[in-house]
PDB file of N, CA and C in Angstrom:
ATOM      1  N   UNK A1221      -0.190  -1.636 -26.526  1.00 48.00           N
ATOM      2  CA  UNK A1221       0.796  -1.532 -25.487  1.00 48.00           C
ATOM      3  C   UNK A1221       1.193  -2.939 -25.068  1.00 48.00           C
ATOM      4  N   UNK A1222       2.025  -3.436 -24.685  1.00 49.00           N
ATOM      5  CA  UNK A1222       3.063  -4.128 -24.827  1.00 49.00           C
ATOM      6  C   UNK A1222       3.497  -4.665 -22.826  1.00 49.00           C
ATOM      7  N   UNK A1223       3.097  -5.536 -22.276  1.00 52.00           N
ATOM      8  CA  UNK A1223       3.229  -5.114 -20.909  1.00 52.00           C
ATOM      9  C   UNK A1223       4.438  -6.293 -20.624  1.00 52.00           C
ATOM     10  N   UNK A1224       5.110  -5.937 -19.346  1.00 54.00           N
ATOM     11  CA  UNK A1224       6.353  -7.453 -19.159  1.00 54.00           C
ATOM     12  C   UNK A1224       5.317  -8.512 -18.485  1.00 54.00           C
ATOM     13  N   UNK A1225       6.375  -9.567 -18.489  1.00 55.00           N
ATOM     14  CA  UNK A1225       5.837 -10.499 -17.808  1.00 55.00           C
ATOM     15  C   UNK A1225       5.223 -10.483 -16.320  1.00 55.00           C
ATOM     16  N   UNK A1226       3.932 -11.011 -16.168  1.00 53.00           N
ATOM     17  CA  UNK A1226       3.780 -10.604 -14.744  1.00 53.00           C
ATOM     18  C   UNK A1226       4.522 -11.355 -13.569  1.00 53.00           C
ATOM     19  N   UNK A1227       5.427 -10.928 -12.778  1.00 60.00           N
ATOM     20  CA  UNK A1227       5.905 -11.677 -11.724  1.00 60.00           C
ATOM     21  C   UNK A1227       5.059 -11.784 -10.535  1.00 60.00           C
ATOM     22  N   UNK A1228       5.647 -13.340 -10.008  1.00 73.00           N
ATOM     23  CA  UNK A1228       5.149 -13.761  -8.593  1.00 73.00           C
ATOM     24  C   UNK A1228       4.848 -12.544  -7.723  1.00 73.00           C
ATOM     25  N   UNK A1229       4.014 -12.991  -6.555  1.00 83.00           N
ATOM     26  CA  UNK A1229       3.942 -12.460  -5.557  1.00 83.00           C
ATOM     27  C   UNK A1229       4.864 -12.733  -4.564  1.00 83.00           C
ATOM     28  N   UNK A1230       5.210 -11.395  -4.111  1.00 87.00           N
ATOM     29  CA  UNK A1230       6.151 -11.935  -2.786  1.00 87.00           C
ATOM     30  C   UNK A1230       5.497 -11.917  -1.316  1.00 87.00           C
ATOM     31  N   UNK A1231       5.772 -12.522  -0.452  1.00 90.00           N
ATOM     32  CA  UNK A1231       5.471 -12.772   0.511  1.00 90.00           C
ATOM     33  C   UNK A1231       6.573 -12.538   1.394  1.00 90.00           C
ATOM     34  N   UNK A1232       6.049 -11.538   2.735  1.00 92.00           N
ATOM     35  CA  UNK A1232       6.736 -10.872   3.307  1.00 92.00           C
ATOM     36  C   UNK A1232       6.235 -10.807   4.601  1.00 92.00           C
ATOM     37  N   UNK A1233       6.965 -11.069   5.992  1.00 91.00           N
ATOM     38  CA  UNK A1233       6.707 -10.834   7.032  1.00 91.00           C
ATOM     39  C   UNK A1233       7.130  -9.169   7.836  1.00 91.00           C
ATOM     40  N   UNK A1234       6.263  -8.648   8.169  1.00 90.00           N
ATOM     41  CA  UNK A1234       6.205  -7.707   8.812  1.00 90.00           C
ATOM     42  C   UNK A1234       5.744  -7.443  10.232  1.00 90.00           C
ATOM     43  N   UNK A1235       6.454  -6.976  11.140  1.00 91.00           N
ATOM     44  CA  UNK A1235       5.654  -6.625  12.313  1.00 91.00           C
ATOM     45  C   UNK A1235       4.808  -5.305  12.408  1.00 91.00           C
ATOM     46  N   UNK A1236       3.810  -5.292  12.578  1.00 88.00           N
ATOM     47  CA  UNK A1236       2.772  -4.165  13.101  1.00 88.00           C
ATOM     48  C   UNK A1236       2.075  -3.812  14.262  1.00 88.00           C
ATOM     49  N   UNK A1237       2.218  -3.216  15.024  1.00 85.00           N
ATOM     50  CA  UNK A1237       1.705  -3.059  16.752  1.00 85.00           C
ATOM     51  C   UNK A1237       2.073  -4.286  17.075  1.00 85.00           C
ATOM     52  N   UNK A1238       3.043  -4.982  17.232  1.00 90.00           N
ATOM     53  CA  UNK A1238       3.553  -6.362  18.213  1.00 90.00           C
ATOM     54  C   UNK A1238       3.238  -7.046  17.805  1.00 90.00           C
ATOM     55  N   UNK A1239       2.537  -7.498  16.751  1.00 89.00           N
ATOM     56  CA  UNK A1239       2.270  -8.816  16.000  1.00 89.00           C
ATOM     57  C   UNK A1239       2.907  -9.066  14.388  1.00 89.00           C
ATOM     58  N   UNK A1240       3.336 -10.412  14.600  1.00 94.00           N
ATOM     59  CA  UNK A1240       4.054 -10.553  13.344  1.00 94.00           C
ATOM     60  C   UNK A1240       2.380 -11.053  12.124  1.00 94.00           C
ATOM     61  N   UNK A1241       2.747 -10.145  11.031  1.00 92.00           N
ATOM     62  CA  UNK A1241       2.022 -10.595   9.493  1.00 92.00           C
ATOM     63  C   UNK A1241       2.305 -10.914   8.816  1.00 92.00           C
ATOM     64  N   UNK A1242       1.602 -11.717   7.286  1.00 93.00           N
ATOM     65  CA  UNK A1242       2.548 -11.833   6.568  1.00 93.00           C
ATOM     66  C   UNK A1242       1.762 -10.839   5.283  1.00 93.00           C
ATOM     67  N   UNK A1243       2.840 -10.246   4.577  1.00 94.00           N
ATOM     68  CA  UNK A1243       2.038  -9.494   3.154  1.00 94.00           C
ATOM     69  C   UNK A1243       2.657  -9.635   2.118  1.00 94.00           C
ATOM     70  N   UNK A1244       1.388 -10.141   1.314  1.00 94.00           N
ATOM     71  CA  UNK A1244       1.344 -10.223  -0.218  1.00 94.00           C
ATOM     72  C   UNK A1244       1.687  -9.536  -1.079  1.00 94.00           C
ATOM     73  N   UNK A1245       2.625  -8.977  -1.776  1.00 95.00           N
ATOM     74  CA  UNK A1245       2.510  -8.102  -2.585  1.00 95.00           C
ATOM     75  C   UNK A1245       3.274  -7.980  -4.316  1.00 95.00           C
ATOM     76  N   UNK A1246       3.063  -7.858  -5.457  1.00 95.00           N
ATOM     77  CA  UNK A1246       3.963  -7.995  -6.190  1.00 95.00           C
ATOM     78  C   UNK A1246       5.547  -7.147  -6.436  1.00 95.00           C
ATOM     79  N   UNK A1247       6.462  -8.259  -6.817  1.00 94.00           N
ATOM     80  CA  UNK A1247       7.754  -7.115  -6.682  1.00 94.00           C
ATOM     81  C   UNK A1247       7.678  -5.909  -6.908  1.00 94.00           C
ATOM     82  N   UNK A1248       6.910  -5.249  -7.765  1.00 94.00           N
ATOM     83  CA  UNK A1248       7.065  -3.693  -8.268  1.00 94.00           C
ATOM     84  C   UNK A1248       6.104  -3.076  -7.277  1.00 94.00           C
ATOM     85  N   UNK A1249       5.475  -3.333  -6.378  1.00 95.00           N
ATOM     86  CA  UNK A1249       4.823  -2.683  -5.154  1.00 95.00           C
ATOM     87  C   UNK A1249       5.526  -2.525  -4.216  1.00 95.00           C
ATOM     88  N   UNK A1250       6.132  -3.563  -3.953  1.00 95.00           N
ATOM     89  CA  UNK A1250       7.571  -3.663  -2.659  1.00 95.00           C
ATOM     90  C   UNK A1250       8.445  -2.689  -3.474  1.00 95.00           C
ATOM     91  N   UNK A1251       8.960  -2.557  -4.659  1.00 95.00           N
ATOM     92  CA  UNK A1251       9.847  -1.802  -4.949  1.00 95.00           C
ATOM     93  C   UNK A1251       9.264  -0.456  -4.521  1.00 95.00           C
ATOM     94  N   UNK A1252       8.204  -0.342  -4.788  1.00 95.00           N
ATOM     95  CA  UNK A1252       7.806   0.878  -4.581  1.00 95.00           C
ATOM     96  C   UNK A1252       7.233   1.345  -3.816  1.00 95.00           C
ATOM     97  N   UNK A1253       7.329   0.810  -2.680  1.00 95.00           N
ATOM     98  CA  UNK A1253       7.292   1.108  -0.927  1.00 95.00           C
ATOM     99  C   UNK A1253       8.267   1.172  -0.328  1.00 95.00           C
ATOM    100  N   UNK A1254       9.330   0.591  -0.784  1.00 95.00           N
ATOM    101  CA  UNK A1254      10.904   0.757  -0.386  1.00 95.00           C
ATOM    102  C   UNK A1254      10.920   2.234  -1.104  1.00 95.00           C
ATOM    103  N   UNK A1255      10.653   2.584  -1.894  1.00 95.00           N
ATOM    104  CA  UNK A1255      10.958   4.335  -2.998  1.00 95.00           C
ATOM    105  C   UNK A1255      10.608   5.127  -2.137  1.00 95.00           C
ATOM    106  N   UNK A1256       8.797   4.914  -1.548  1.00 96.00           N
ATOM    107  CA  UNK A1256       8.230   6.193  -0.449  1.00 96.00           C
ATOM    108  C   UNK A1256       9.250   6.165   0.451  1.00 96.00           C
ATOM    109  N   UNK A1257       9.537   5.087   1.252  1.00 96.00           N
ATOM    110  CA  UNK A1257       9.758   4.789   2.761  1.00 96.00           C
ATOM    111  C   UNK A1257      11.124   5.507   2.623  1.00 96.00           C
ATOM    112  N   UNK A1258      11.812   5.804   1.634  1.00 96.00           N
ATOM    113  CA  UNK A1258      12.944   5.888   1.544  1.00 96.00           C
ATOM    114  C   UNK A1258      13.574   7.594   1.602  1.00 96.00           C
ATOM    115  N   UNK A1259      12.157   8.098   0.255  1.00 95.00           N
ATOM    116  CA  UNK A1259      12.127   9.577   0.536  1.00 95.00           C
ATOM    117  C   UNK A1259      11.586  10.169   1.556  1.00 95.00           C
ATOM    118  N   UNK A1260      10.681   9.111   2.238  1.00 94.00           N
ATOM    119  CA  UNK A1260      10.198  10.048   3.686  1.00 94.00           C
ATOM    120  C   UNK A1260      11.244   9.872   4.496  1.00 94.00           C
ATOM    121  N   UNK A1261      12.665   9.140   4.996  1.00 96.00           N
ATOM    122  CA  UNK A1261      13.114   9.098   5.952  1.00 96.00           C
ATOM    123  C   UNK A1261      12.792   7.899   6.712  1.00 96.00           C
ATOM    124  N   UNK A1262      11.781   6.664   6.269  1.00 95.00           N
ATOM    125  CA  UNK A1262      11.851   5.676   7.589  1.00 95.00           C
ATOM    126  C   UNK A1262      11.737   4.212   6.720  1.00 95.00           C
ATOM    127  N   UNK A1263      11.284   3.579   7.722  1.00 94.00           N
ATOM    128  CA  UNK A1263      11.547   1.859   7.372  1.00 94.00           C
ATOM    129  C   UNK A1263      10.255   1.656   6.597  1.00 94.00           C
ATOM    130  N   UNK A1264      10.037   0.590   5.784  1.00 94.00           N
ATOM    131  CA  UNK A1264       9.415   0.021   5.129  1.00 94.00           C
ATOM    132  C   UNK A1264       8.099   0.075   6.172  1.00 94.00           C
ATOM    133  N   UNK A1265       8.736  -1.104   7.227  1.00 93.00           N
ATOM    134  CA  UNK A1265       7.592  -1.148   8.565  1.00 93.00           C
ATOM    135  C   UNK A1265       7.373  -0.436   8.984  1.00 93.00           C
ATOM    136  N   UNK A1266       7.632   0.440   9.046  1.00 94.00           N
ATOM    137  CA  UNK A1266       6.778   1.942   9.862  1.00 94.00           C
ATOM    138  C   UNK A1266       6.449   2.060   8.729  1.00 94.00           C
ATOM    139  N   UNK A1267       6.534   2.229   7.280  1.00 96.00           N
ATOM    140  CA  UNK A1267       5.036   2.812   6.750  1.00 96.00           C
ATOM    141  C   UNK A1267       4.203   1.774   6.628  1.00 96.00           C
ATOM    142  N   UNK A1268       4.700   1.165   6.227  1.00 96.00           N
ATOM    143  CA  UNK A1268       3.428  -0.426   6.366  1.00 96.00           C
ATOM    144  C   UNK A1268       2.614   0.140   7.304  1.00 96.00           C
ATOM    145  N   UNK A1269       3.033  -0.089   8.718  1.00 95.00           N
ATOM    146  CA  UNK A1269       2.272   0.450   9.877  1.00 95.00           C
ATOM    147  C   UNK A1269       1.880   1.674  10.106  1.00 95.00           C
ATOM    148  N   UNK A1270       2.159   2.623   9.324  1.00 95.00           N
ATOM    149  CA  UNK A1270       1.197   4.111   9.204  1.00 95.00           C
ATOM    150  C   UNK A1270      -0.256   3.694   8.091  1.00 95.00           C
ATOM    151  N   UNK A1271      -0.116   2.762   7.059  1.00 96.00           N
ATOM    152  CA  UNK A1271      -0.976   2.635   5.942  1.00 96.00           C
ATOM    153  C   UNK A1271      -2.038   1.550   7.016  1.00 96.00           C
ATOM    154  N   UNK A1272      -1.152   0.662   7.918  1.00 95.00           N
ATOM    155  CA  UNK A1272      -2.605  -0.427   8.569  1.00 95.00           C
ATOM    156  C   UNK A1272      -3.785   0.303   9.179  1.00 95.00           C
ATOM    157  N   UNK A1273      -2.468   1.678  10.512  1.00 94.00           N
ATOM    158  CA  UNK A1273      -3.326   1.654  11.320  1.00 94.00           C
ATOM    159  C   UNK A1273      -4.505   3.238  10.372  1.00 94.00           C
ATOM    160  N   UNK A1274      -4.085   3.523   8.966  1.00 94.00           N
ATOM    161  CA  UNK A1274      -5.629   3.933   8.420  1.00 94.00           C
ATOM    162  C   UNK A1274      -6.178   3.636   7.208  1.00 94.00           C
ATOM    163  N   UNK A1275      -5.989   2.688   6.954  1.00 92.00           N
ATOM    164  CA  UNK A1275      -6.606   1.450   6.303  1.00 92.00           C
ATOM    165  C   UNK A1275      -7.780   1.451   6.707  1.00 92.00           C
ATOM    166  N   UNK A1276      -8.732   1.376   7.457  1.00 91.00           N
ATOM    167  CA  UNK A1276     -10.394   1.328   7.617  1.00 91.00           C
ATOM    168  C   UNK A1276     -10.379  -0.472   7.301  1.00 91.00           C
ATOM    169  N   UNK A1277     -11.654  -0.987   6.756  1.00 93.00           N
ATOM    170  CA  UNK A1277     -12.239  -2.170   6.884  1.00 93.00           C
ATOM    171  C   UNK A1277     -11.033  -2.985   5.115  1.00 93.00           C
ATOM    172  N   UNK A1278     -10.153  -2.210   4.725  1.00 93.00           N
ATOM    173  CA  UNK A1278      -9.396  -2.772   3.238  1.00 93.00           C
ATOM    174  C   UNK A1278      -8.506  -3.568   3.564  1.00 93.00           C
ATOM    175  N   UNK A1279      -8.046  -4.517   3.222  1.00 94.00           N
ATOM    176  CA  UNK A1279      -7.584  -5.554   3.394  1.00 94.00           C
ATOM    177  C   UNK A1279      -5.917  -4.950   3.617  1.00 94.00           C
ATOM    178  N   UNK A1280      -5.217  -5.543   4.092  1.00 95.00           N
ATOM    179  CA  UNK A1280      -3.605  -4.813   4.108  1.00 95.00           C
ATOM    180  C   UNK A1280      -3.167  -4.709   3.024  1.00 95.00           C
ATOM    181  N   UNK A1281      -3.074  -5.543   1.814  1.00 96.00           N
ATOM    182  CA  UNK A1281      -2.503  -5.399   1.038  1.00 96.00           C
ATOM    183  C   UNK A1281      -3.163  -4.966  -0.223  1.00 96.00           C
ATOM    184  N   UNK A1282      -4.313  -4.736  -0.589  1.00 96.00           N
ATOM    185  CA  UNK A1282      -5.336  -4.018  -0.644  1.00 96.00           C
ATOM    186  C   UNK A1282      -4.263  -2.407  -0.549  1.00 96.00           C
ATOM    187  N   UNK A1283      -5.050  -2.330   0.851  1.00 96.00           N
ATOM    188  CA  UNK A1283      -4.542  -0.516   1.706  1.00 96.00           C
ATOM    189  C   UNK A1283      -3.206  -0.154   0.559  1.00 96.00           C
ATOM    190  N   UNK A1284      -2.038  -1.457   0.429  1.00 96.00           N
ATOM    191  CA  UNK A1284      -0.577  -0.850   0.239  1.00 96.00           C
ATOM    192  C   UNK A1284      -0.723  -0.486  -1.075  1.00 96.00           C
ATOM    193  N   UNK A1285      -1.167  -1.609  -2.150  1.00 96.00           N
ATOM    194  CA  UNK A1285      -1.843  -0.778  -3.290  1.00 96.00           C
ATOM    195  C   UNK A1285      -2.238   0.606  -3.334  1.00 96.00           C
ATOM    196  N   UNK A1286      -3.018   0.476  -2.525  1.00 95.00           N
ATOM    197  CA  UNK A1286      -4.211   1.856  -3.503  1.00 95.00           C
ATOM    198  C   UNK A1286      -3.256   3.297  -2.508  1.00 95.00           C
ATOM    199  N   UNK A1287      -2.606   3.085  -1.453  1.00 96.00           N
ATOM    200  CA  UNK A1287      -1.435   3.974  -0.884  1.00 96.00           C
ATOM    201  C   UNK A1287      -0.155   4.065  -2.028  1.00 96.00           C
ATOM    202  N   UNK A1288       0.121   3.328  -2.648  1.00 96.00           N
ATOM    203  CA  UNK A1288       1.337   3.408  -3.842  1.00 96.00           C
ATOM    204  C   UNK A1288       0.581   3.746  -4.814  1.00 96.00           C
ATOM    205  N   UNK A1289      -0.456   4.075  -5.574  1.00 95.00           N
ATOM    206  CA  UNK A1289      -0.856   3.951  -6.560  1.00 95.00           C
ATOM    207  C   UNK A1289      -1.473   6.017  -6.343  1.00 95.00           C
ATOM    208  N   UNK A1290      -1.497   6.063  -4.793  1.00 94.00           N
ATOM    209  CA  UNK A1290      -1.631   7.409  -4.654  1.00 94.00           C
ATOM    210  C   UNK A1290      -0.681   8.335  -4.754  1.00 94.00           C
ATOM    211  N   UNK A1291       0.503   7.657  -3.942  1.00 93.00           N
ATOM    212  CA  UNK A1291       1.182   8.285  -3.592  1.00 93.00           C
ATOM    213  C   UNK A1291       1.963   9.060  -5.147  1.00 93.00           C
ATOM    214  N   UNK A1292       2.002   8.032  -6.090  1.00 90.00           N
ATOM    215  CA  UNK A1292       2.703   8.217  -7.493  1.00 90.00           C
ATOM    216  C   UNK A1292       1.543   8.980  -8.059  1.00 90.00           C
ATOM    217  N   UNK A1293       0.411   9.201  -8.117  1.00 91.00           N
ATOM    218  CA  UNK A1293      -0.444   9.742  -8.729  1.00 91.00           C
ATOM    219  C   UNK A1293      -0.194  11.320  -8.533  1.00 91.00           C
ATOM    220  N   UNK A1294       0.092  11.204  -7.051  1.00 84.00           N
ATOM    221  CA  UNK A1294      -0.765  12.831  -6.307  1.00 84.00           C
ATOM    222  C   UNK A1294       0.685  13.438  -6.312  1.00 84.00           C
ATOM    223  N   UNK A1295       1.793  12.978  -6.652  1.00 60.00           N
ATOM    224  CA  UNK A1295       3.346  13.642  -6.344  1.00 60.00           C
ATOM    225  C   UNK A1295       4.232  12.664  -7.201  1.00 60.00           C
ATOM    226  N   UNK A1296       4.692  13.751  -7.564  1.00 48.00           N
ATOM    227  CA  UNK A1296       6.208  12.959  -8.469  1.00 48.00           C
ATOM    228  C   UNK A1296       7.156  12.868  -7.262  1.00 48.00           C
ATOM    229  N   UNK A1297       7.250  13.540  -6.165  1.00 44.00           N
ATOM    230  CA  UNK A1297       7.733  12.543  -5.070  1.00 44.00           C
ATOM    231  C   UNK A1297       6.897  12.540  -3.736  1.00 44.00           C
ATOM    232  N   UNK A1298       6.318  10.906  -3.546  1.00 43.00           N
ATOM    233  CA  UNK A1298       5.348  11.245  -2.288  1.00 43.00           C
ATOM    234  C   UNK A1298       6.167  12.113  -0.916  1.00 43.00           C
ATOM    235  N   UNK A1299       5.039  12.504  -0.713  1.00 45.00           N
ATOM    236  CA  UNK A1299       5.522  13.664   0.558  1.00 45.00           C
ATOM    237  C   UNK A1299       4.785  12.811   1.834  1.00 45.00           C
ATOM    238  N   UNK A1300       4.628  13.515   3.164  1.00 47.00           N
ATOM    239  CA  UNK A1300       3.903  12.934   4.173  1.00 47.00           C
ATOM    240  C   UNK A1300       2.706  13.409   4.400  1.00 47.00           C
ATOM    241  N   UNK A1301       2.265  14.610   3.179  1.00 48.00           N
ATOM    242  CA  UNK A1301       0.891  14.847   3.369  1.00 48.00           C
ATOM    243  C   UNK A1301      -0.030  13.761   2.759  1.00 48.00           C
ATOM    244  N   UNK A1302       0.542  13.008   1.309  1.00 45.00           N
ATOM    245  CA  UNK A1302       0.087  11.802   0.782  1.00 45.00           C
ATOM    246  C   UNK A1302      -0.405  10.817   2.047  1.00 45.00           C
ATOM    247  N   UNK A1303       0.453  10.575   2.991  1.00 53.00           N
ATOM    248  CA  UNK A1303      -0.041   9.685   4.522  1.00 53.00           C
ATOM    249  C   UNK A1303      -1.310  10.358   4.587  1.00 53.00           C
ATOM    250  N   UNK A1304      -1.072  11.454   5.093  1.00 48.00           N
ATOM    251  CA  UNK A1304      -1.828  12.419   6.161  1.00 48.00           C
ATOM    252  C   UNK A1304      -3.588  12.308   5.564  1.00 48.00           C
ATOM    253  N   UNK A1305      -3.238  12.455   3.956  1.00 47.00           N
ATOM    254  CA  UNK A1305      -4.740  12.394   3.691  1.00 47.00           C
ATOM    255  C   UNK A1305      -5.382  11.131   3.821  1.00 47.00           C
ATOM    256  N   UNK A1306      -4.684   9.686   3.576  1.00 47.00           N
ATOM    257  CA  UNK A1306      -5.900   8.874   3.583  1.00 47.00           C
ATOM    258  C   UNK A1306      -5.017   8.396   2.316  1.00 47.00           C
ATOM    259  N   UNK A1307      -4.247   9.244   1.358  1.00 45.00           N
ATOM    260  CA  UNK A1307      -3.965   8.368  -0.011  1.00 45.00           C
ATOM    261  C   UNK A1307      -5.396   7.497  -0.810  1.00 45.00           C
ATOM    262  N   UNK A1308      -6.315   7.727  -0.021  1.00 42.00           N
ATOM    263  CA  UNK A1308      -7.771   6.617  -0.815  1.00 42.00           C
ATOM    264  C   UNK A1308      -7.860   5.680   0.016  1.00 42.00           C
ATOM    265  N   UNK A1309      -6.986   5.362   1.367  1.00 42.00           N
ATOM    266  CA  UNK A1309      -6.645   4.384   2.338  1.00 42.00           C
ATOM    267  C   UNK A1309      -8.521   4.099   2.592  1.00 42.00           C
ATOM    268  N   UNK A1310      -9.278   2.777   2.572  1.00 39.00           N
ATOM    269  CA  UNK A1310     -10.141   2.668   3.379  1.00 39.00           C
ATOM    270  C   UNK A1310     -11.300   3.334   2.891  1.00 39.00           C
ATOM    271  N   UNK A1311     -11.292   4.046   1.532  1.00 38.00           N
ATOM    272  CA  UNK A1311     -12.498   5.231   0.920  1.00 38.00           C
ATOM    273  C   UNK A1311     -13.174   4.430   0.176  1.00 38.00           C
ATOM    274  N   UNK A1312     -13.845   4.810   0.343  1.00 37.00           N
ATOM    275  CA  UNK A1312     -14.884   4.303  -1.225  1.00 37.00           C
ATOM    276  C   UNK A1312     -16.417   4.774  -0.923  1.00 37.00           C
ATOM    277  N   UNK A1313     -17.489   4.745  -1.645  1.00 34.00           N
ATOM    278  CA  UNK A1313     -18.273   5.415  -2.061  1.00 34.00           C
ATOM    279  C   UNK A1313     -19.554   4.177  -1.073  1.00 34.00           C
ATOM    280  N   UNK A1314     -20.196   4.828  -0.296  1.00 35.00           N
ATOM    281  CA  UNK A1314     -20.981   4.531   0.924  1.00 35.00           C
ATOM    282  C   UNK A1314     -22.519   4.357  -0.350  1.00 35.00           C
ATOM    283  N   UNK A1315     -22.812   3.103  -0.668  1.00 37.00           N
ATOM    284  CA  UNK A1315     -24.458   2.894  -1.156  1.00 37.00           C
ATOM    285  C   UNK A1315     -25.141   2.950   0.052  1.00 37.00           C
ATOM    286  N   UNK A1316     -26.219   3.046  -0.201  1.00 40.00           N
ATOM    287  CA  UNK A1316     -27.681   3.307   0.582  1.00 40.00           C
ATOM    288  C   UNK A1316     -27.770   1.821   1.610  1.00 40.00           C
ATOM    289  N   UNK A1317     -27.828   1.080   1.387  1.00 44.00           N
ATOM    290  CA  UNK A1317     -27.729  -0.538   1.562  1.00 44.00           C
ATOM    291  C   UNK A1317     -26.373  -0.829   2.443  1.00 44.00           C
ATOM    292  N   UNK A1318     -25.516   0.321   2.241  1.00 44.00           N
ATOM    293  CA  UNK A1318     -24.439  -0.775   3.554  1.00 44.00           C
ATOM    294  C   UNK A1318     -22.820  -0.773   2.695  1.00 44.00           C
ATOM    295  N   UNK A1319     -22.987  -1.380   1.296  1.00 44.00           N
ATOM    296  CA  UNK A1319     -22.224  -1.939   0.458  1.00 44.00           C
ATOM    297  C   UNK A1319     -21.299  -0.886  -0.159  1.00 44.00           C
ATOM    298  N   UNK A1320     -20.411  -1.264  -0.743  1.00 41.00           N
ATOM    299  CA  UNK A1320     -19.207  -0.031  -0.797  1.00 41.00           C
ATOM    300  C   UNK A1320     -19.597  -0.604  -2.679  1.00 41.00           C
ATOM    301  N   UNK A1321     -19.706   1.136  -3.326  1.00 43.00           N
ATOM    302  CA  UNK A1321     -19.903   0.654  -4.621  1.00 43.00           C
ATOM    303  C   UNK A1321     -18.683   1.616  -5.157  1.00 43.00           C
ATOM    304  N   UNK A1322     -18.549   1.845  -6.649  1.00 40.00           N
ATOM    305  CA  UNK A1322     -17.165   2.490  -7.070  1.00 40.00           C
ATOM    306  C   UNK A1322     -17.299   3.825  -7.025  1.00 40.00           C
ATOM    307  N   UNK A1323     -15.591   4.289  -6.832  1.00 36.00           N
ATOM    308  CA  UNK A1323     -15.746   6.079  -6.426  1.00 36.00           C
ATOM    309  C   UNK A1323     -16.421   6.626  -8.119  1.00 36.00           C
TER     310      UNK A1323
END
């Protein structure tokens, strides 16, 4: 298999609960958070800010990943139950010790 070139990261300011951030992400992730945000009806930043505030201890851009990577998995078009569950937002598999090991 045969993959394109990998492009830059973009860097993007967003506001979330009253504070400005900035997030990392590669173009084809932003493309494809503009795709959800678009079939659910709202702004980029409001889902950004639905994925922070259940995100758990995952990094933001982290969270937007593994939320796009659900959302395309679990629906050929994400719906708002994809939100509702978690998308994998913040999951992972609890070791004995504390440490988050793989699902």
């Amino acid at each position: 298999m045969t993959l394109g070139p990998l492009r830059e990261n973009a860097k993007r300011s967003v506001m979330i609960a009253g504070h400005r951030t900035s997030v990392s992400l590669e173009a084809e992730f932003w493309s494809a958070l503009q795709e959800i945000a678009r079939a659910r009806g709202q702004s980029v930043q409001a889902l950004i800010g639905a994925i922070d505030s259940a995100r758990g201890e995952r990094n933001l851009s982290s969270a937007i990943r593994v939320f796009v990577l659900g959302a395309f998995r679990g629906a050929s078009a994400p719906s708002e139950s994809t939100l509702a569950d978690g998308a994998g937002i913040g999951q992972g598999v609890q070791e004995p010790g504390g440490g988050m090991g793989e699902a």
